[in-house]
XYZ file of C-alpha atoms in Angstrom:
680
model
C 112.234 93.385 102.659
C 108.859 93.150 102.308
C 107.704 92.391 106.213
C 104.839 91.811 108.687
C 103.200 90.898 112.272
C 101.643 88.050 110.260
C 102.874 85.090 107.733
C 101.097 81.812 106.366
C 101.785 77.987 107.250
C 101.454 76.603 104.095
C 98.800 74.625 102.651
C 99.327 70.569 101.375
C 97.107 69.402 98.181
C 97.251 66.166 100.091
C 94.000 66.228 103.371
C 93.779 63.439 105.979
C 90.462 61.858 105.922
C 89.723 59.756 108.945
C 88.177 56.521 107.312
C 85.926 56.209 110.879
C 84.573 59.574 109.834
C 81.299 57.623 107.976
C 80.983 55.962 111.825
C 81.339 58.454 114.528
C 78.172 58.182 116.505
C 77.208 59.939 120.001
C 74.902 56.701 120.734
C 76.670 53.845 119.636
C 80.059 54.059 121.292
C 83.801 53.174 120.064
C 86.001 50.349 121.101
C 88.411 52.122 122.589
C 85.965 55.069 122.512
C 87.640 57.614 125.645
C 85.425 60.266 127.313
C 86.175 62.917 130.227
C 87.441 65.945 130.547
C 90.751 68.438 131.078
C 91.148 71.129 132.908
C 93.411 73.596 130.585
C 94.829 76.047 131.608
C 96.030 79.366 130.505
C 98.703 82.200 131.262
C 98.857 85.472 129.604
C 102.859 86.304 128.496
C 101.834 89.205 127.226
C 98.645 91.591 127.993
C 95.362 89.903 126.765
C 92.268 91.003 125.093
C 88.770 89.396 124.306
C 85.300 91.279 123.594
C 82.223 89.017 124.088
C 80.642 90.799 121.339
C 79.025 94.886 120.813
C 77.032 96.655 118.221
C 78.096 98.637 115.311
C 76.467 101.440 117.830
C 79.608 100.301 119.996
C 81.932 99.984 117.646
C 81.534 103.584 115.822
C 81.366 105.215 119.465
C 83.429 103.406 121.198
C 81.640 102.720 124.204
C 82.996 100.958 127.322
C 81.486 97.848 126.692
C 83.646 97.697 123.207
C 87.202 98.898 124.648
C 86.241 97.093 128.150
C 87.701 92.943 128.725
C 84.676 89.986 128.134
C 82.938 89.582 131.812
C 79.736 88.955 132.775
C 76.988 90.352 134.714
C 79.219 90.553 138.050
C 82.218 91.559 136.870
C 83.933 88.130 136.353
C 86.138 88.581 133.320
C 86.013 85.913 131.031
C 87.207 84.558 127.102
C 84.413 82.993 126.250
C 84.470 79.357 125.051
C 84.915 79.925 121.339
C 88.068 81.275 120.898
C 89.213 78.957 123.000
C 88.086 76.417 121.121
C 88.792 77.946 117.583
C 92.210 78.512 118.802
C 92.943 75.266 119.478
C 90.922 74.242 116.277
C 93.075 75.781 113.831
C 96.389 74.275 115.246
C 94.735 71.059 115.165
C 93.871 71.771 111.221
C 96.988 72.598 110.762
C 98.843 69.649 112.335
C 96.548 67.249 111.429
C 96.760 68.188 107.767
C 93.003 69.343 107.455
C 90.813 71.345 105.077
C 90.717 74.649 104.377
C 87.187 75.151 105.328
C 86.076 78.221 107.597
C 86.792 80.506 105.145
C 84.823 82.769 103.426
C 83.840 82.159 99.150
C 83.379 85.665 98.190
C 84.554 87.084 94.783
C 87.826 89.710 95.377
C 89.127 91.782 93.540
C 91.813 93.897 92.641
C 92.837 97.836 91.029
C 96.204 98.200 90.328
C 97.037 100.707 87.517
C 101.216 99.486 87.797
C 100.673 95.531 87.092
C 100.200 95.145 84.007
C 97.792 92.065 83.178
C 95.417 94.134 85.385
C 96.219 97.243 82.720
C 96.251 94.657 79.686
C 91.716 93.484 80.937
C 91.110 97.436 79.474
C 93.279 97.263 76.994
C 91.323 94.109 74.882
C 88.002 95.365 76.900
C 85.756 98.075 75.269
C 84.186 100.018 78.940
C 80.794 100.779 78.335
C 78.164 103.072 80.805
C 75.228 103.532 81.894
C 72.599 103.305 84.671
C 71.285 100.944 87.040
C 67.960 100.978 88.431
C 67.746 98.404 91.899
C 64.665 97.089 92.723
C 65.767 95.681 96.229
C 61.660 94.155 96.770
C 61.627 92.082 94.097
C 65.383 91.019 94.268
C 66.152 92.510 90.472
C 68.187 94.865 88.892
C 68.299 96.784 85.280
C 71.410 97.861 83.872
C 70.933 100.839 81.391
C 73.668 100.597 78.135
C 74.104 103.976 77.292
C 77.242 103.341 74.810
C 81.377 103.646 75.301
C 81.099 107.292 77.659
C 83.135 110.547 76.520
C 85.250 112.193 79.174
C 85.810 115.882 79.573
C 88.253 118.377 81.638
C 87.803 119.818 84.880
C 87.907 123.847 83.712
C 85.232 122.490 81.219
C 83.387 121.338 84.282
C 83.877 124.265 85.950
C 83.032 126.739 82.891
C 79.754 125.214 82.345
C 78.571 124.542 85.732
C 79.811 128.583 86.733
C 82.818 127.294 89.587
C 85.211 129.756 89.860
C 88.746 130.077 92.182
C 88.652 127.894 95.066
C 85.429 126.230 95.325
C 85.935 125.250 91.476
C 86.436 121.326 90.701
C 89.786 122.179 88.888
C 91.073 124.051 91.807
C 90.014 121.193 94.130
C 92.110 118.413 91.844
C 95.240 120.615 92.121
C 94.973 121.464 95.758
C 92.376 119.840 97.703
C 92.241 118.200 100.822
C 92.757 114.568 99.604
C 94.305 113.253 103.177
C 91.097 111.552 103.947
C 89.672 108.418 102.349
C 85.860 110.492 102.647
C 87.883 113.449 100.483
C 89.512 111.434 98.037
C 85.689 110.142 96.887
C 83.129 111.013 94.610
C 80.220 111.920 96.787
C 82.563 114.355 98.323
C 82.238 116.350 94.463
C 78.757 116.150 94.361
C 77.760 116.767 97.811
C 80.174 120.267 98.770
C 81.642 121.421 95.227
C 78.734 120.725 92.333
C 75.875 120.579 95.328
C 72.292 120.852 93.802
C 73.913 122.203 89.936
C 72.782 120.290 87.046
C 75.284 118.188 85.390
C 73.096 117.176 82.293
C 74.137 119.451 79.134
C 74.565 118.299 75.440
C 78.109 118.084 74.065
C 80.633 117.918 71.774
C 83.193 115.459 70.119
C 86.597 116.739 69.595
C 89.512 115.050 67.527
C 91.298 112.836 68.490
C 95.245 114.196 68.939
C 96.061 111.263 71.454
C 97.113 108.219 69.806
C 98.321 105.525 72.846
C 94.902 106.891 74.636
C 91.862 106.973 71.749
C 89.342 107.214 74.133
C 86.458 109.767 73.350
C 87.264 114.028 74.250
C 84.371 115.903 74.716
C 83.159 119.518 75.904
C 80.572 121.238 76.291
C 78.047 122.873 73.482
C 74.917 123.984 73.059
C 75.031 122.059 69.228
C 76.289 118.587 70.888
C 74.416 115.551 71.980
C 72.262 114.870 74.976
C 74.421 114.052 78.294
C 75.115 114.077 81.642
C 79.249 115.087 83.967
C 79.030 111.902 85.474
C 81.717 112.223 89.136
C 84.320 109.249 89.793
C 86.407 109.627 92.827
C 90.154 111.222 92.951
C 92.547 109.328 93.756
C 95.492 111.648 94.461
C 96.322 115.678 93.299
C 96.611 116.729 89.781
C 100.284 117.273 88.773
C 100.124 119.924 85.559
C 102.368 120.057 83.267
C 106.373 121.076 84.048
C 109.533 121.214 81.894
C 109.868 117.507 80.089
C 107.764 116.483 83.971
C 104.709 115.045 81.924
C 101.315 116.197 84.340
C 99.857 113.382 86.253
C 96.835 112.573 88.251
C 93.377 112.242 87.637
C 91.969 115.358 85.882
C 89.128 114.373 83.495
C 85.601 113.029 84.107
C 82.796 111.376 82.404
C 79.647 112.067 80.281
C 77.349 109.012 80.260
C 75.434 110.091 77.007
C 71.070 110.031 77.102
C 70.727 107.198 74.233
C 69.988 104.186 75.523
C 71.435 101.043 73.510
C 70.349 98.355 75.227
C 69.190 96.580 78.520
C 70.255 94.354 81.156
C 68.661 92.546 83.892
C 70.822 91.199 87.412
C 69.522 89.109 90.002
C 70.298 90.506 93.229
C 69.242 88.338 95.055
C 71.546 84.876 93.321
C 74.311 84.132 95.815
C 77.748 84.324 94.102
C 76.068 85.875 91.133
C 77.406 89.455 89.324
C 75.300 91.758 91.659
C 76.255 89.899 95.064
C 79.899 89.829 93.532
C 79.377 93.926 93.067
C 78.338 94.705 96.840
C 81.101 92.428 98.539
C 83.335 94.278 95.962
C 82.385 97.578 97.147
C 80.878 96.913 100.758
C 83.389 99.202 102.188
C 82.803 101.803 99.704
C 81.418 105.438 100.484
C 80.448 105.900 96.838
C 78.514 102.243 97.178
C 76.594 103.940 100.214
C 75.676 106.822 98.883
C 74.978 106.078 95.416
C 72.642 102.908 96.364
C 70.076 104.781 97.786
C 69.848 107.933 95.128
C 67.989 106.102 92.375
C 70.120 105.873 89.072
C 73.593 104.760 89.528
C 76.005 105.539 88.097
C 78.481 102.450 86.319
C 80.888 101.116 83.977
C 81.212 97.490 82.687
C 82.123 95.102 79.929
C 79.917 92.837 77.762
C 80.718 89.550 77.203
C 78.506 87.036 74.700
C 75.533 89.647 75.225
C 76.001 89.659 79.128
C 77.576 91.857 81.604
C 80.420 89.955 82.415
C 82.220 92.522 84.961
C 80.752 96.138 86.557
C 82.363 99.140 89.009
C 81.697 102.158 90.185
C 84.459 103.387 87.972
C 85.742 103.293 84.674
C 88.990 101.283 85.670
C 86.580 99.303 87.922
C 88.122 96.571 90.432
C 88.785 94.042 88.688
C 87.115 90.801 89.905
C 88.891 87.993 90.296
C 88.551 85.019 88.768
C 87.536 82.568 90.793
C 85.555 82.696 94.096
C 88.368 82.436 96.578
C 87.257 78.542 97.274
C 87.996 78.007 93.856
C 91.352 78.848 94.438
C 92.192 75.824 96.769
C 92.874 71.771 96.214
C 90.188 68.671 94.997
C 90.778 67.773 98.312
C 90.240 71.028 100.687
C 86.399 70.971 98.926
C 84.923 68.420 99.297
C 82.224 67.273 101.769
C 84.101 64.488 103.733
C 85.057 65.131 106.980
C 88.860 65.993 107.987
C 89.940 65.265 112.088
C 88.896 68.240 112.689
C 85.320 68.089 111.624
C 84.912 64.838 113.287
C 86.379 65.607 116.732
C 84.873 69.670 116.949
C 81.693 68.888 114.468
C 80.718 70.191 111.200
C 77.861 72.555 109.542
C 77.084 72.378 105.590
C 76.026 69.847 103.394
C 77.056 66.872 105.162
C 76.870 67.839 108.959
C 78.069 66.372 112.274
C 78.092 67.269 116.651
C 80.669 67.150 117.490
C 81.812 65.567 120.534
C 84.238 67.948 121.878
C 83.015 71.587 124.283
C 84.916 74.288 126.012
C 84.041 75.464 128.763
C 84.675 79.468 129.141
C 87.844 80.701 130.382
C 87.523 82.789 133.500
C 90.437 84.286 135.050
C 91.508 84.153 138.127
C 93.891 86.903 138.831
C 92.409 89.612 136.945
C 94.820 92.868 136.781
C 93.122 95.527 134.437
C 95.989 97.731 132.114
C 95.722 100.702 130.453
C 93.976 102.041 127.466
C 95.547 101.410 123.970
C 94.100 102.070 120.758
C 96.247 100.586 118.248
C 96.251 101.061 114.396
C 94.859 98.061 112.723
C 95.355 98.981 109.143
C 96.023 95.206 106.946
C 96.525 94.681 103.695
C 93.953 92.436 102.313
C 93.712 88.844 100.798
C 93.823 91.208 97.335
C 97.277 92.100 98.439
C 98.462 89.508 96.176
C 102.224 90.015 97.086
C 101.850 88.065 100.787
C 97.751 86.134 100.579
C 99.025 84.442 96.764
C 101.612 81.360 96.482
C 104.968 82.993 94.873
C 106.896 81.022 92.567
C 110.533 81.862 92.317
C 110.980 81.533 88.452
C 110.632 79.475 85.858
C 113.784 77.694 87.409
C 112.660 77.301 90.674
C 115.056 79.875 91.171
C 114.739 83.859 92.635
C 115.646 86.586 90.318
C 117.859 89.305 90.585
C 118.686 92.542 89.691
C 120.203 95.031 92.319
C 119.975 95.386 95.034
C 115.890 94.007 94.750
C 114.836 90.128 94.308
C 111.563 88.876 93.659
C 109.354 86.592 91.449
C 107.436 87.397 88.634
C 104.032 87.944 90.535
C 100.829 85.428 90.365
C 97.726 87.217 91.662
C 94.472 85.843 91.420
C 93.478 86.966 88.133
C 95.386 83.757 86.731
C 93.682 80.866 87.001
C 96.718 78.712 87.977
C 97.116 81.212 91.515
C 97.694 79.036 94.853
C 96.486 80.437 98.089
C 99.200 81.192 100.646
C 97.971 78.994 103.648
C 96.816 79.379 106.773
C 97.450 82.628 107.933
C 98.955 83.068 111.648
C 101.031 85.586 113.526
C 103.876 84.238 115.096
C 104.152 84.816 119.049
C 107.141 87.352 120.080
C 108.645 87.464 123.832
C 106.881 91.014 124.538
C 104.504 93.438 123.202
C 105.860 95.937 120.595
C 105.411 99.885 120.495
C 101.997 100.883 119.222
C 102.336 103.665 117.138
C 100.320 106.634 116.467
C 97.908 106.108 113.798
C 98.679 107.649 109.953
C 97.761 111.079 109.157
C 94.063 110.087 107.415
C 93.618 107.059 109.382
C 92.143 107.375 112.352
C 88.763 105.037 111.886
C 91.017 102.415 111.827
C 91.955 102.731 115.572
C 90.563 100.834 117.589
C 90.477 101.295 121.547
C 90.646 98.652 124.028
C 92.118 98.369 127.731
C 94.105 94.448 127.784
C 94.375 92.569 131.324
C 97.864 92.498 132.659
C 101.243 89.990 131.440
C 100.610 86.950 134.081
C 96.668 86.864 134.261
C 95.414 83.225 134.074
C 92.556 81.643 132.908
C 91.436 78.616 133.114
C 88.823 76.376 130.889
C 87.552 72.372 131.041
C 87.440 70.260 128.878
C 84.944 67.709 128.101
C 85.088 65.381 125.656
C 82.653 61.968 124.882
C 83.261 58.820 122.827
C 86.920 60.004 120.802
C 89.094 57.322 119.586
C 92.183 56.986 121.451
C 93.900 58.971 117.748
C 91.351 61.172 118.211
C 91.912 62.677 122.179
C 95.692 61.559 120.680
C 94.744 64.739 118.476
C 93.211 67.011 121.017
C 95.999 66.579 123.492
C 98.247 67.339 120.514
C 97.238 70.513 119.821
C 96.796 71.131 123.267
C 100.729 71.336 123.330
C 102.168 71.566 119.998
C 105.766 71.448 121.534
C 107.607 72.658 123.916
C 108.072 76.563 123.637
C 105.183 76.223 121.430
C 103.132 79.109 122.467
C 99.216 80.301 120.934
C 97.925 83.878 119.801
C 94.721 84.818 120.855
C 92.445 87.100 120.876
C 92.781 91.056 120.061
C 95.664 93.123 118.489
C 98.069 89.911 117.652
C 100.027 92.340 115.340
C 101.452 93.991 118.671
C 102.423 91.014 120.187
C 99.599 90.637 122.183
C 97.223 87.685 123.787
C 100.424 85.385 123.922
C 99.267 82.726 126.439
C 100.878 79.524 127.307
C 99.085 76.400 127.845
C 99.066 73.875 130.714
C 97.107 70.668 130.478
C 95.776 68.928 133.658
C 93.284 66.152 134.625
C 95.712 63.796 132.675
C 98.581 61.541 133.777
C 102.106 62.688 131.554
C 103.362 59.172 130.611
C 99.539 59.559 129.742
C 100.054 62.510 127.749
C 103.232 61.129 126.272
C 102.262 58.146 124.895
C 99.074 59.620 123.279
C 101.454 62.287 121.683
C 103.169 59.396 120.307
C 100.420 57.874 119.068
C 99.167 61.043 117.401
C 102.486 61.156 115.066
C 102.341 57.295 114.014
C 99.424 58.400 112.646
C 100.326 61.079 111.165
C 103.118 58.996 109.881
C 102.029 56.766 108.350
C 99.768 59.462 106.164
C 102.009 61.741 105.706
C 105.697 60.666 104.160
C 108.168 62.481 106.170
C 105.086 64.013 108.592
C 107.680 65.369 111.241
C 109.616 67.505 108.461
C 107.161 68.727 106.860
C 107.015 72.540 105.857
C 103.408 72.592 107.118
C 104.804 71.886 111.217
C 107.872 73.268 110.553
C 106.659 77.114 109.461
C 103.755 76.546 112.582
C 106.788 75.671 115.144
C 108.599 77.943 113.771
C 105.674 80.604 114.363
C 104.309 79.607 117.695
C 108.571 79.996 118.988
C 109.569 83.485 120.436
C 111.803 84.983 117.797
C 114.128 87.578 118.545
C 112.867 91.211 119.305
C 114.378 92.707 116.365
C 112.757 90.150 113.132
C 110.896 91.495 111.168
C 107.257 91.462 112.943
C 106.018 94.976 112.134
C 103.645 96.667 109.840
C 105.254 98.611 107.080
C 105.447 102.189 108.427
C 102.675 103.919 105.850
C 100.138 102.105 104.105
C 101.323 103.490 100.314
C 104.920 101.281 101.259
C 102.007 98.498 100.750
C 101.599 99.626 96.869
C 105.249 101.285 96.387
C 106.675 97.641 97.584
C 104.777 95.892 94.508
C 105.575 98.293 91.561
C 107.030 96.075 89.434
C 110.641 96.255 87.743
C 110.243 94.569 83.929
C 113.965 93.027 82.229
C 111.992 93.259 78.403
C 114.840 91.380 77.003
C 113.418 88.303 79.140
C 110.497 89.435 79.750
C 110.456 88.413 83.186
C 108.579 90.741 85.831
C 110.284 90.926 89.432
C 108.405 91.924 92.536
C 109.060 91.751 95.984
C 106.826 89.263 97.985
C 106.372 88.307 102.222
C 109.070 85.097 102.153
C 107.841 81.879 104.851
C 108.679 82.712 108.368
C 110.863 80.203 108.939
C 113.426 81.994 106.160
C 113.080 85.213 107.886
C 114.525 83.918 110.934
C 116.986 81.206 109.741
C 115.073 78.335 111.295
C 116.246 74.793 110.685
C 113.952 72.157 108.386
C 112.556 70.094 110.988
C 113.596 71.461 114.176
C 111.701 70.577 117.043
C 111.468 72.570 120.825
C 113.120 70.658 123.148
C 111.340 69.093 126.285
C 110.517 70.552 129.798
C 108.135 71.076 132.775
C 105.649 70.073 134.802
C 102.944 69.315 132.277
C 105.063 69.970 129.304
C 105.257 67.238 126.821
C 108.580 66.236 124.817
C 108.839 65.760 121.391
C 109.676 62.844 119.285
C 113.324 64.190 118.678
C 115.469 66.168 120.654
C 116.742 68.590 117.885
C 116.409 72.160 118.823
C 116.041 75.406 116.851
C 118.725 76.483 114.826
C 119.505 80.005 113.361
C 121.990 80.449 109.899
C 124.655 81.329 110.715
C 124.672 85.243 111.269
C 127.003 88.629 111.488
C 125.853 91.981 112.414
C 128.016 95.302 111.819
C 127.296 99.185 112.664
C 127.621 101.030 109.640
C 127.574 104.682 108.408
C 125.601 104.782 105.130
C 123.630 107.510 102.906
C 120.388 107.919 101.636
C 119.684 106.906 98.139
C 116.494 106.560 97.318
C 113.384 107.225 100.355
C 110.196 107.627 98.354
C 106.676 106.576 100.055
C 108.241 104.605 103.373
C 110.729 102.707 100.940
C 114.299 104.175 101.584
C 117.806 103.097 100.395
C 120.775 103.675 101.040
C 125.077 103.372 100.146
C 127.444 101.335 101.969
C 130.932 102.904 101.593
C 131.730 100.035 100.023
C 129.975 102.013 97.185
C 127.189 98.602 97.291
C 122.903 99.870 98.345
C 120.370 97.757 99.651
C 117.063 98.582 100.957
C 117.079 100.017 104.476
C 114.356 98.153 106.563
C 112.922 100.678 108.869
C 111.782 98.614 111.779
C 109.086 100.226 111.838
C 110.226 103.747 112.493
C 108.732 106.676 110.953
C 111.603 109.363 109.870
C 111.461 111.576 107.933
C 114.676 111.011 105.196
C 115.785 112.316 102.399
C 118.471 111.765 99.676
C 122.133 112.667 100.798
C 121.219 112.381 104.938
C 124.066 110.063 106.793
C 122.205 106.912 108.998
C 123.312 104.040 110.952
C 122.770 100.999 110.296
C 122.884 97.264 111.393
C 124.364 95.585 108.609
C 123.053 92.243 109.041
C 125.038 88.936 107.298
C 122.756 85.967 107.166
C 122.487 83.059 104.846
C 124.119 85.042 102.684
C 121.505 88.022 101.909
C 123.062 91.896 103.567
C 119.774 93.099 105.068
C 120.039 96.972 107.206
C 118.425 97.641 109.597
C 117.703 101.289 110.480
C 119.526 102.640 113.973
C 118.694 106.391 113.784
C 120.612 109.526 111.835
C 124.256 109.984 112.156
């Protein structure tokens, strides 16, 4: 089962735009305009940590300013006003069916050698090679086209450069230490293996014997054509052929020929242009940081209609998505019209609007500093389509099933009709999870911090000016979605930190109740069946504490992300299967339309008395035998012979096929889950 500490509130195609947006003024009051202030208290239910800005040097050196909670010069701890405002605005955007406007508009990419649509692109397009020379001052880059590259084996490069034994390129590919990202780069090969040796030489084409891979193979020869060997990254070790098992893993590098076929000019300053997309895609690449200062940058690219279509730093480069991120939103999310959150908090863009609500810093009333933690904060990026892309459960609206896996035919951002999953949120939990040690080679992804302990209280003032009654009602509703609904704020939310309870002061409870009903009545008139919409259902589910055993952990190994999205193909029906992240309400059995009940001195009663209901569930502790184990993915066979995937519950156990384990067999809603308990 795919699980994650985050999930999504689905996007609505329909956006609510207030009809009074063009009448908002700071000088001319609404007839029902109201001004005043609210006092909002925030109580930390779990330890909380918020930074108030830091430099790149602070982050790299893990300085005291980086580790310490946001504080004033005299040592008073506080949550910055922008953090509180951002938390409340996000909730208001969801409950008011607002635009998803607060996202970047970058073009992301994917490199997935197990996904046919990705490979199909390279089967149907010729990959060129060449050198890119960037003039940063002029704002232009010239890409020299040197035709299609040749492929050269590692042992031929070793012979050409007189590299032998443990220092050879071949031995590095076979036995090198590739546990860290740094060692898997082209930069490592250039600086630690090739060093200052010349990679220019002459090469001849070898006879073509492979009917599947028709790329040109070459080897050094004094009678050949001149060219330069270009090294690229090493994703994993080379495994030589053994018996019936074919060789696997990278063993070949590339030759760029001296002959110039043509040139292309790129504008480096064009916003969302080809070059800016390239720089964004490779901004975290060690190789890009290395090459951009070398004068000539080796690139691979494809050409369409006489222009470069895409380019990258490897032969099978990161393939950009068809659109920039915002272009996957429906048209209503892209309009410049103001939604309710814009009207209240303001907006900056083609049309700007000054906000009429201001938050003060929230100062801590009873600070207690906790012990330092250093969590691993790796997470899948928006390119991880099983989580971030809306998946459709089969052409007939159902999930195709192949025991023991079930899944969907994947939609990715390579599809023009793909859609974003929704608003990303971290479901709240009653207590923090144990922070596991970073996986080997992932130390750079740890972020030390020193939180304030649970029970600490903060207080801020919310000032509002000339808000219409419906707008004030929306603000009040966003500050209290319902009883038992808690908010997430600050750092380390994946492990349950930053869970806060909000309470409103400075306004009578009867007035709060009335305003909430005003908001609900307004939304019901705009969105049919508002209280039972998937948007409110998922939001309330994620703001209400679930049991600690619910799937709110990262996958145990970063490699598991790749393993879980490996697809299986039913060749007869031409359907692709893959696991994906289900809606949170489905994972925990939350009933559609459930609404938390009322209670508390400053809590507001929702319009119904229904309580969250969970689907009937049975749990049995049984022994099982591991039947499959690879890259963090485990399957086990029960005594009745049925085999199911095991949720390791965040545990990192070195299991083998045949190992006997104890699992909690969970029957929920007709589905069976195995939750790992211990070894037998």
